[in-house]
Short mmCIF file of C-alpha atoms in Angstrom, two decimals:
data_model
loop_
_atom_site.label_atom_id
_atom_site.label_comp_id
_atom_site.label_asym_id
_atom_site.label_seq_id
_atom_site.Cartn_x
_atom_site.Cartn_y
_atom_site.Cartn_z
CA MET A 1 -61.72 24.27 6.15
CA SER A 2 -64.32 22.72 6.84
CA THR A 3 -66.59 20.86 3.93
CA PHE A 4 -68.92 23.33 4.32
CA SER A 5 -66.91 26.48 3.38
CA LYS A 6 -65.75 24.49 0.26
CA SER A 7 -68.58 23.65 -1.03
CA PHE A 8 -69.92 27.26 -0.12
CA ILE A 9 -67.00 28.82 -2.19
CA LEU A 10 -67.21 25.63 -5.05
CA LEU A 11 -71.53 27.52 -5.05
CA PHE A 12 -70.12 30.93 -5.32
CA PHE A 13 -67.96 30.69 -8.62
CA PHE A 14 -70.56 28.25 -9.65
CA VAL A 15 -73.23 30.25 -9.40
CA THR A 16 -71.70 33.86 -9.88
CA SER A 17 -70.81 31.84 -13.62
CA VAL A 18 -73.40 31.13 -14.48
CA PHE A 19 -75.09 34.40 -13.88
CA SER A 20 -71.90 36.07 -16.00
CA SER A 21 -72.58 33.82 -19.04
CA GLU A 22 -76.70 34.15 -18.71
CA CYS A 23 -75.94 38.07 -18.62
CA ASP A 24 -73.92 38.18 -21.11
CA SER A 25 -75.64 35.81 -23.53
CA LEU A 26 -78.53 37.96 -23.22
CA LYS A 27 -76.77 41.18 -23.64
CA ASN A 28 -75.57 39.60 -27.01
CA LYS A 29 -79.55 38.87 -28.05
CA VAL A 30 -80.51 42.48 -27.46
CA LEU A 31 -76.85 43.75 -29.03
CA ALA A 32 -78.18 41.45 -32.40
CA ASN A 33 -81.52 43.49 -31.96
CA GLN A 34 -82.59 39.68 -31.24
CA SER A 35 -86.49 39.27 -29.27
CA LEU A 36 -86.79 38.10 -25.46
CA SER A 37 -89.23 35.59 -24.42
CA THR A 38 -90.94 37.06 -21.53
CA ASP A 39 -89.77 34.84 -19.08
CA ASP A 40 -86.22 36.69 -20.50
CA ILE A 41 -87.42 39.79 -19.09
CA THR A 42 -89.30 38.70 -15.94
CA HIS A 43 -85.73 36.95 -14.95
CA ILE A 44 -83.48 39.96 -15.87
CA ARG A 45 -85.50 42.20 -13.80
CA ASN A 46 -85.75 39.72 -11.10
CA LYS A 47 -81.74 40.27 -11.30
CA VAL A 48 -81.71 43.16 -10.98
CA SER A 49 -83.85 44.01 -7.82
CA THR A 50 -81.01 41.81 -6.28
CA ASP A 51 -78.43 44.35 -7.32
CA ASN A 52 -76.39 41.89 -10.04
CA ILE A 53 -74.24 44.89 -11.76
CA CYS A 54 -74.53 43.29 -14.97
CA PHE A 55 -78.24 43.05 -15.11
CA GLN A 56 -78.07 46.40 -13.39
CA ASN A 57 -75.97 47.90 -17.25
CA LEU A 58 -77.88 45.30 -19.26
CA VAL A 59 -80.92 47.38 -18.21
CA GLY A 60 -79.22 50.43 -18.98
CA ILE A 61 -78.74 49.47 -22.43
CA MET A 62 -81.95 47.85 -23.06
CA ARG A 63 -83.44 51.93 -21.48
CA TYR A 64 -80.19 53.62 -23.60
CA LEU A 65 -82.29 51.82 -26.68
CA GLY A 66 -85.21 51.64 -25.43
CA ASN A 67 -86.03 47.68 -25.78
CA TYR A 68 -88.13 45.77 -23.76
CA PHE A 69 -87.57 48.77 -21.74
CA PRO A 70 -88.94 52.84 -21.90
CA LYS A 71 -86.80 54.84 -24.19
CA ASP A 72 -84.73 57.03 -21.43
CA GLU A 73 -80.88 57.98 -22.93
CA LEU A 74 -80.57 60.18 -19.35
CA LYS A 75 -82.03 58.02 -17.08
CA ALA A 76 -80.09 54.98 -19.07
CA ALA A 77 -76.65 56.86 -18.35
CA ASN A 78 -77.38 57.86 -14.70
CA THR A 79 -77.76 53.50 -14.32
CA PHE A 80 -74.24 53.78 -16.04
CA TYR A 81 -73.02 56.66 -14.22
CA LYS A 82 -73.73 54.17 -10.39
CA LEU A 83 -72.64 51.30 -11.58
CA SER A 84 -68.59 53.20 -12.67
CA LEU A 85 -68.72 54.94 -9.91
CA LYS A 86 -68.75 50.55 -8.33
CA ASN A 87 -65.87 50.19 -10.82
CA TYR A 88 -67.90 48.26 -13.75
CA PRO A 89 -65.77 48.73 -16.94
CA GLU A 90 -68.51 47.77 -19.35
CA ALA A 91 -70.38 50.09 -17.78
CA GLN A 92 -67.23 52.88 -17.63
CA PHE A 93 -67.38 52.48 -21.22
CA ASN A 94 -71.30 52.66 -21.75
CA PHE A 95 -71.07 55.99 -20.02
CA ALA A 96 -69.09 57.10 -22.45
CA MET A 97 -70.80 55.72 -25.16
CA THR A 98 -73.22 58.01 -23.84
CA THR A 99 -71.53 61.01 -23.68
CA THR A 100 -70.62 61.03 -27.44
CA LYS A 101 -73.91 61.10 -28.35
CA ARG A 102 -74.10 64.25 -26.40
CA LEU A 103 -74.73 67.85 -27.44
CA ASP A 104 -73.88 69.25 -23.71
CA GLN A 105 -70.77 67.93 -23.07
CA ILE A 106 -67.23 69.29 -23.42
CA PRO A 107 -65.69 67.78 -26.63
CA ASP A 108 -62.14 67.93 -25.16
CA ASP A 109 -63.64 66.12 -21.41
CA VAL A 110 -65.02 63.21 -23.61
CA LEU A 111 -61.89 61.93 -25.33
CA THR A 112 -60.03 62.87 -21.67
CA TYR A 113 -62.51 60.31 -19.75
CA ILE A 114 -62.07 57.62 -23.15
CA VAL A 115 -58.29 58.15 -23.12
CA GLY A 116 -58.45 57.49 -19.38
CA ILE A 117 -60.22 53.99 -20.10
CA TYR A 118 -57.98 53.32 -22.68
CA TYR A 119 -54.96 53.38 -19.79
CA LYS A 120 -56.55 52.17 -17.44
CA TYR A 121 -57.40 48.42 -18.96
CA ALA A 122 -54.45 48.35 -21.40
CA SER A 123 -53.29 44.96 -19.20
CA ASP A 124 -56.91 43.24 -19.12
CA GLY A 125 -58.23 41.92 -21.54
CA ASN A 126 -57.22 38.18 -24.03
CA ARG A 127 -53.99 36.71 -24.07
CA GLY A 128 -52.54 34.29 -25.92
CA ILE A 129 -53.87 31.27 -27.14
CA SER A 130 -57.38 32.88 -26.32
CA TYR A 131 -56.62 35.02 -27.77
CA SER A 132 -60.61 35.79 -30.10
CA ASP A 133 -61.17 37.26 -33.38
CA ASN A 134 -63.24 40.52 -32.23
CA ASP A 135 -62.09 43.42 -30.47
CA SER A 136 -63.60 43.13 -27.01
CA GLU A 137 -60.77 44.34 -24.86
CA ILE A 138 -62.28 47.65 -23.48
CA SER A 139 -59.26 50.16 -23.96
CA ILE A 140 -59.09 48.85 -27.86
CA LEU A 141 -62.54 49.57 -27.52
CA ALA A 142 -62.28 52.79 -25.95
CA LYS A 143 -59.30 53.57 -28.37
CA ASN A 144 -62.32 52.62 -31.52
CA LEU A 145 -64.67 55.22 -29.59
CA GLY A 146 -62.90 58.28 -29.74
CA VAL A 147 -61.88 57.59 -33.14
CA LYS A 148 -65.99 57.48 -34.11
CA TYR A 149 -66.56 60.01 -31.75
CA ILE A 150 -64.61 62.44 -33.36
CA ASN A 151 -65.56 61.80 -36.93
CA SER A 152 -69.24 62.51 -35.57
CA LEU A 153 -68.30 65.90 -34.24
CA PRO A 154 -69.28 67.94 -37.56
CA ALA A 155 -72.89 65.61 -37.58
CA LEU A 156 -73.06 67.03 -33.86
CA LYS A 157 -72.16 70.52 -34.63
CA LYS A 158 -74.88 70.35 -36.80
CA LYS A 159 -77.23 69.57 -34.69
CA CYS A 160 -76.75 72.03 -32.09
CA ASP A 161 -78.19 74.75 -35.33
CA VAL A 162 -81.17 73.29 -34.53
CA ASN A 163 -80.87 72.44 -30.67
CA SER A 164 -80.44 75.01 -28.03
CA ASN A 165 -79.34 71.75 -25.40
CA CYS A 166 -75.23 72.49 -26.49
CA THR A 167 -72.47 73.24 -25.32
CA LYS A 168 -70.28 76.51 -26.68
CA GLU A 169 -67.74 74.04 -27.92
CA ILE A 170 -69.55 71.30 -29.73
CA LYS A 171 -71.69 75.14 -30.71
CA ASN A 172 -68.66 77.20 -31.95
CA LEU A 173 -66.71 73.90 -33.36
CA ASN A 174 -64.82 73.65 -37.03
CA ALA A 175 -62.90 72.80 -39.47
CA LYS A 176 -59.45 73.39 -37.90
CA LYS A 177 -60.77 72.66 -34.58
CA ILE A 178 -62.44 69.18 -34.44
CA LYS A 179 -58.56 69.13 -35.94
CA VAL A 180 -57.08 70.60 -32.96
CA ILE A 181 -58.75 68.04 -30.67
CA GLU A 182 -57.90 65.22 -32.69
CA LYS A 183 -54.40 66.22 -32.07
CA ASN A 184 -54.36 66.45 -28.96
CA PHE A 185 -56.46 63.17 -28.95
CA TYR A 186 -53.61 61.17 -30.82
CA GLU A 187 -50.84 63.08 -28.73
CA ALA A 188 -53.03 61.98 -25.47
CA ILE A 189 -53.29 58.08 -26.89
CA ASN A 190 -49.54 58.20 -26.97
CA ASN A 191 -48.37 59.35 -24.07
CA ALA A 192 -50.75 56.81 -22.63
CA SER A 193 -49.11 54.13 -25.20
CA LYS A 194 -45.90 55.38 -24.15
CA GLU A 195 -46.63 54.46 -20.17
CA ILE A 196 -48.13 51.44 -20.89
CA GLY A 197 -45.48 50.03 -23.50
CA ASN A 198 -42.79 50.77 -20.99
CA LYS A 199 -43.81 49.34 -18.44
CA ARG A 200 -44.80 45.76 -20.10
CA PHE A 201 -41.30 46.43 -21.87
CA ASN A 202 -39.56 46.64 -18.68
CA MET A 203 -42.25 43.31 -17.12
CA ALA A 204 -41.00 41.37 -20.36
CA GLN A 205 -37.53 42.83 -19.60
CA GLU A 206 -37.18 42.12 -16.31
CA SER A 207 -38.79 38.17 -16.07
CA LYS A 208 -35.65 36.92 -18.96
CA GLU A 209 -33.87 37.87 -17.21
CA GLN A 210 -34.84 36.08 -14.64
CA ALA A 211 -35.92 33.68 -16.30
CA ASN A 212 -31.74 33.57 -17.58
CA THR A 213 -30.36 33.88 -14.16
CA ILE A 214 -32.21 30.76 -12.78
CA PHE A 215 -31.79 28.72 -16.21
CA LEU A 216 -27.61 29.61 -15.24
CA VAL A 217 -28.13 28.54 -11.43
CA LEU A 218 -29.53 25.51 -12.38
CA SER A 219 -26.86 24.34 -15.03
CA LEU A 220 -23.78 25.84 -12.12
CA GLY A 221 -25.87 23.18 -10.24
CA ALA A 222 -24.96 20.43 -12.79
CA ALA A 223 -22.45 21.20 -14.31
CA ALA A 224 -20.12 21.02 -10.35
CA TYR A 225 -22.78 17.95 -9.27
CA SER A 226 -20.96 16.32 -12.43
CA LEU A 227 -17.96 16.75 -11.83
CA THR A 228 -18.09 16.62 -7.80
CA SER A 229 -18.90 13.34 -8.71
CA SER A 230 -17.08 12.28 -10.86
CA TYR A 231 -13.33 13.36 -9.20
CA GLN A 232 -11.63 10.95 -8.50
CA PRO A 233 -9.43 11.34 -5.58
CA TYR A 234 -5.01 11.27 -5.77
CA SER A 235 -2.81 9.75 -3.23
CA ALA A 236 0.72 10.39 -2.69
CA ASN A 237 2.16 6.91 -4.12
CA THR A 238 0.04 7.66 -7.78
CA GLN A 239 -2.41 5.09 -7.13
CA THR A 240 -5.38 5.94 -7.84
CA VAL A 241 -7.62 5.56 -4.73
CA ILE A 242 -10.70 3.35 -6.49
CA THR A 243 -14.42 3.35 -4.10
CA ASP A 244 -17.02 1.67 -4.38
CA GLN A 245 -19.86 4.48 -5.33
CA CYS A 246 -20.58 5.20 -8.41
CA GLY A 247 -17.49 6.95 -11.03
CA GLY A 248 -20.04 10.32 -11.65
CA TRP A 249 -22.94 11.04 -13.63
CA PHE A 250 -21.37 10.40 -16.95
CA LYS A 251 -19.93 6.77 -16.59
CA CYS A 252 -22.80 4.99 -14.48
CA GLY A 253 -26.23 7.65 -14.45
CA PHE A 254 -28.63 7.43 -12.03
CA GLU A 255 -27.68 4.94 -8.92
CA TRP A 256 -30.82 3.00 -9.76
CA ASN A 257 -29.86 0.32 -11.58
CA PRO A 258 -32.36 -2.91 -9.92
CA LEU A 259 -31.43 -5.71 -12.88
CA ASP A 260 -27.49 -4.96 -12.30
CA LEU A 261 -27.00 -3.89 -15.70
CA LYS A 262 -23.58 -2.82 -17.35
CA GLN A 263 -24.14 1.22 -17.55
CA PHE A 264 -22.71 3.26 -20.03
CA MET B 1 -21.87 26.82 -58.42
CA ARG B 2 -21.47 24.03 -56.98
CA PRO B 3 -24.68 22.22 -57.13
CA LEU B 4 -24.78 21.94 -52.97
CA THR B 5 -24.33 25.86 -52.70
CA LYS B 6 -27.12 26.58 -55.83
CA ILE B 7 -29.23 24.00 -53.26
CA ILE B 8 -27.42 26.70 -49.60
CA TYR B 9 -28.45 29.73 -51.90
CA LEU B 10 -31.85 28.52 -52.95
CA LEU B 11 -33.37 27.42 -48.87
CA ILE B 12 -32.05 30.94 -48.74
CA SER B 13 -33.70 32.61 -51.14
CA ILE B 14 -37.58 30.59 -50.25
CA LEU B 15 -36.42 31.57 -46.75
CA LEU B 16 -35.88 34.93 -47.20
CA VAL B 17 -39.71 35.28 -50.43
CA GLY B 18 -40.90 32.40 -47.54
CA CYS B 19 -41.37 35.26 -45.27
CA ALA B 20 -42.88 38.82 -46.85
CA ALA B 21 -45.96 39.73 -47.01
CA PRO B 22 -49.25 38.72 -49.15
CA GLY B 23 -49.28 39.73 -52.32
CA ALA B 24 -52.85 41.96 -51.92
CA VAL B 25 -51.19 43.31 -48.34
CA LYS B 26 -48.00 44.98 -50.26
CA LYS B 27 -50.72 46.60 -52.61
CA GLU B 28 -52.23 48.53 -50.48
CA ALA B 29 -48.87 49.06 -47.72
CA SER B 30 -47.35 50.70 -50.86
CA SER B 31 -50.80 53.19 -51.49
CA GLN B 32 -50.07 54.30 -47.69
CA LEU B 33 -46.12 53.46 -46.02
CA ASN B 34 -43.00 55.33 -47.20
CA SER B 35 -40.77 53.40 -49.88
CA ILE B 36 -38.38 52.79 -46.24
CA CYS B 37 -41.60 52.06 -43.78
CA TYR B 38 -43.49 50.16 -46.96
CA LYS B 39 -39.85 47.85 -47.04
CA LEU B 40 -39.87 47.37 -42.62
CA PHE B 41 -43.88 46.40 -43.11
CA THR B 42 -43.66 43.70 -46.22
CA ASP B 43 -40.42 42.66 -46.23
CA GLY B 44 -38.76 38.70 -45.23
CA GLY B 45 -35.89 37.24 -43.25
CA ILE B 46 -34.60 36.76 -40.23
CA ASN B 47 -35.81 39.11 -37.14
CA SER B 48 -38.27 41.09 -39.65
CA TYR B 49 -41.84 42.31 -40.21
CA GLY B 50 -42.21 38.85 -42.40
CA HIS B 51 -40.67 37.10 -40.27
CA CYS B 52 -42.69 37.44 -36.97
CA ASN B 53 -46.23 36.87 -39.37
CA LEU B 54 -44.82 34.05 -40.38
CA SER B 55 -43.73 32.48 -37.20
CA GLN B 56 -46.12 34.21 -34.99
CA GLN B 57 -48.99 30.96 -33.20
CA TRP B 58 -50.66 32.43 -31.78
CA LYS B 59 -53.08 35.47 -33.19
CA ASN B 60 -51.96 39.54 -32.45
CA SER B 61 -48.85 38.49 -32.11
CA CYS B 62 -47.03 41.28 -34.17
CA ALA B 63 -47.63 45.35 -34.92
CA PHE B 64 -47.18 47.76 -36.24
CA ALA B 65 -47.63 51.91 -36.68
CA TYR B 66 -47.14 54.95 -38.45
CA ALA B 67 -47.25 58.50 -38.79
CA TYR B 68 -46.38 60.64 -41.59
CA ASP B 69 -46.43 64.31 -41.51
CA GLY B 70 -47.61 65.05 -45.10
CA LYS B 71 -44.52 64.55 -46.42
CA ARG B 72 -42.19 62.13 -44.20
CA GLY B 73 -43.17 59.21 -42.17
CA ALA B 74 -41.82 57.13 -39.02
CA CYS B 75 -42.38 53.37 -37.86
CA GLY B 76 -41.99 50.78 -35.45
CA TRP B 77 -43.40 47.14 -35.21
CA VAL B 78 -42.57 45.48 -31.83
CA SER B 79 -43.43 41.42 -31.76
CA ALA B 80 -45.28 39.64 -28.26
CA THR B 81 -42.67 37.28 -28.39
CA ARG B 82 -40.48 40.37 -27.12
CA LEU B 83 -43.23 41.49 -24.79
CA ARG B 84 -43.78 38.55 -23.25
CA ASP B 85 -44.31 37.79 -19.12
CA ASP B 86 -41.21 34.56 -19.39
CA MET B 87 -41.33 34.33 -15.79
CA CYS B 88 -44.88 32.26 -16.09
CA LEU B 89 -46.77 29.96 -16.52
CA PHE B 90 -49.88 30.42 -19.22
CA ASP B 91 -50.99 33.70 -20.33
CA CYS B 92 -47.66 35.60 -20.76
CA LEU B 93 -48.33 37.71 -23.99
CA PRO B 94 -49.53 41.16 -23.53
CA THR B 95 -52.96 41.99 -24.55
CA LYS B 96 -54.10 43.59 -28.40
CA THR B 97 -53.30 46.96 -26.57
CA GLU B 98 -49.73 46.20 -25.14
CA LEU B 99 -48.84 45.35 -27.64
CA GLY B 100 -50.56 47.75 -30.17
CA ALA B 101 -48.89 50.83 -26.95
CA SER B 102 -45.82 49.40 -27.38
CA ALA B 103 -45.91 49.21 -31.59
CA ILE B 104 -46.50 52.89 -31.06
CA ALA B 105 -44.55 54.24 -28.79
CA ILE B 106 -41.93 52.50 -30.81
CA CYS B 107 -42.56 54.39 -33.65
CA GLN B 108 -43.39 57.80 -31.72
CA GLU B 109 -39.40 57.35 -30.30
CA MET B 110 -38.33 57.47 -34.18
CA ALA B 111 -40.61 60.01 -35.10
CA ASP B 112 -40.01 61.92 -32.15
CA LYS B 113 -35.98 61.98 -33.38
CA ASN B 114 -36.69 62.17 -37.29
CA ARG B 115 -38.48 65.07 -36.17
CA ILE B 116 -40.87 64.54 -37.34
CA ASN B 117 -44.70 66.30 -37.00
CA ALA B 118 -47.32 63.26 -36.27
CA SER B 119 -48.51 61.09 -33.71
CA CYS B 120 -47.86 57.02 -34.32
CA LYS B 121 -51.17 55.02 -35.22
CA ILE B 122 -51.60 52.38 -35.37
CA TYR B 123 -50.94 49.82 -38.93
CA ALA B 124 -52.09 46.80 -38.38
CA PHE B 125 -51.75 44.10 -35.76
CA ASP B 126 -50.28 40.96 -37.76
CA TYR B 127 -50.78 41.85 -42.04
CA ASP B 128 -54.33 42.97 -40.97
CA ILE B 129 -54.15 46.53 -41.61
CA VAL B 130 -56.45 48.60 -39.04
CA TYR B 131 -54.84 52.02 -41.15
CA GLY B 132 -57.75 54.61 -41.37
CA LYS B 133 -60.10 52.15 -40.99
CA THR B 134 -62.90 53.57 -38.45
CA GLU B 135 -64.00 49.98 -36.17
CA ASN B 136 -67.97 49.33 -35.12
CA VAL B 137 -68.76 50.34 -31.64
CA ASP B 138 -71.31 48.96 -29.68
CA PHE B 139 -72.32 48.74 -25.41
CA GLN B 140 -70.88 46.56 -23.60
#
């Protein structure tokens, strides 16, 4: 690989990581309701024009909240939808978030979509020592969103009493129907969990078996070496053949003995 | 009783009690879990949920799931060590979702076996009880 190619790859990773962290810090500011400088806004607008997905998602959030951009929930939802088609996890989650606030949706469909996100991103997230305190895994957030949505259904139904733009599924909600929706949601989550759990468990089992096999092969190799290296040929006249070679693993240790010290 | 035997008994008692759940957790769990699951959740000792929590080297080392149909309950738990990939060099542990999902799967198997008509839900990650608590969800 030429020096130019190497430099290009390094530059690419540097630039993308800087842009993503920059975008994340601005997003945190927006979500924490902190004020942004004029330079920040100009920077965001410039980045959006370069088709940067993270910044487009950020503008979607800002548009939805009416933060530095004119409030337009539908346009924001469209932005999230378009980015979802590009498989951007945050946008897929945000699109789900917008649907949970809308009255023109069918609750079962919204929850099916949420369970889909829960399943899709189950393996994406922090592992081991990098576990963080806050739940930043998209799948856990999706599950929490589903629970929150079910809890908000009575309020959505109430809004429908004064709003004509509602689906009949929300308009006709009652306590019994909400219970059924909740039951279906948890059943779907548990079916997805079963698949996620089994997949992980089987993978762990396989890896443990492989590790055991490798350990066994190494142990057998070490045992074979120690046996063969300590083998002394037996002669018919009961005399032991003495060779110049080292007398075995435990007796001599390694061959390297520059000072010719006695070995034990 | 001979002194050495006394010391051995004392060490075993310390080990068993030392792994058990803290008082506040026990109090909260006693009001939510049935007696069998409460015991499983709070007990210490080898291969117990308490031991999983005590020996944890990371956050989210164990997950506990619980189902209750109004009369009877079922539960299940799993440790991250059981789901660890032994053939990898880094990031070998399960994600929080995988850990929780596995606990749910084990619990649901138990619930189905005992014909308990309820869905398992995550009860706790480690000794952090999340059951019945609504988490705040924001845009990402």
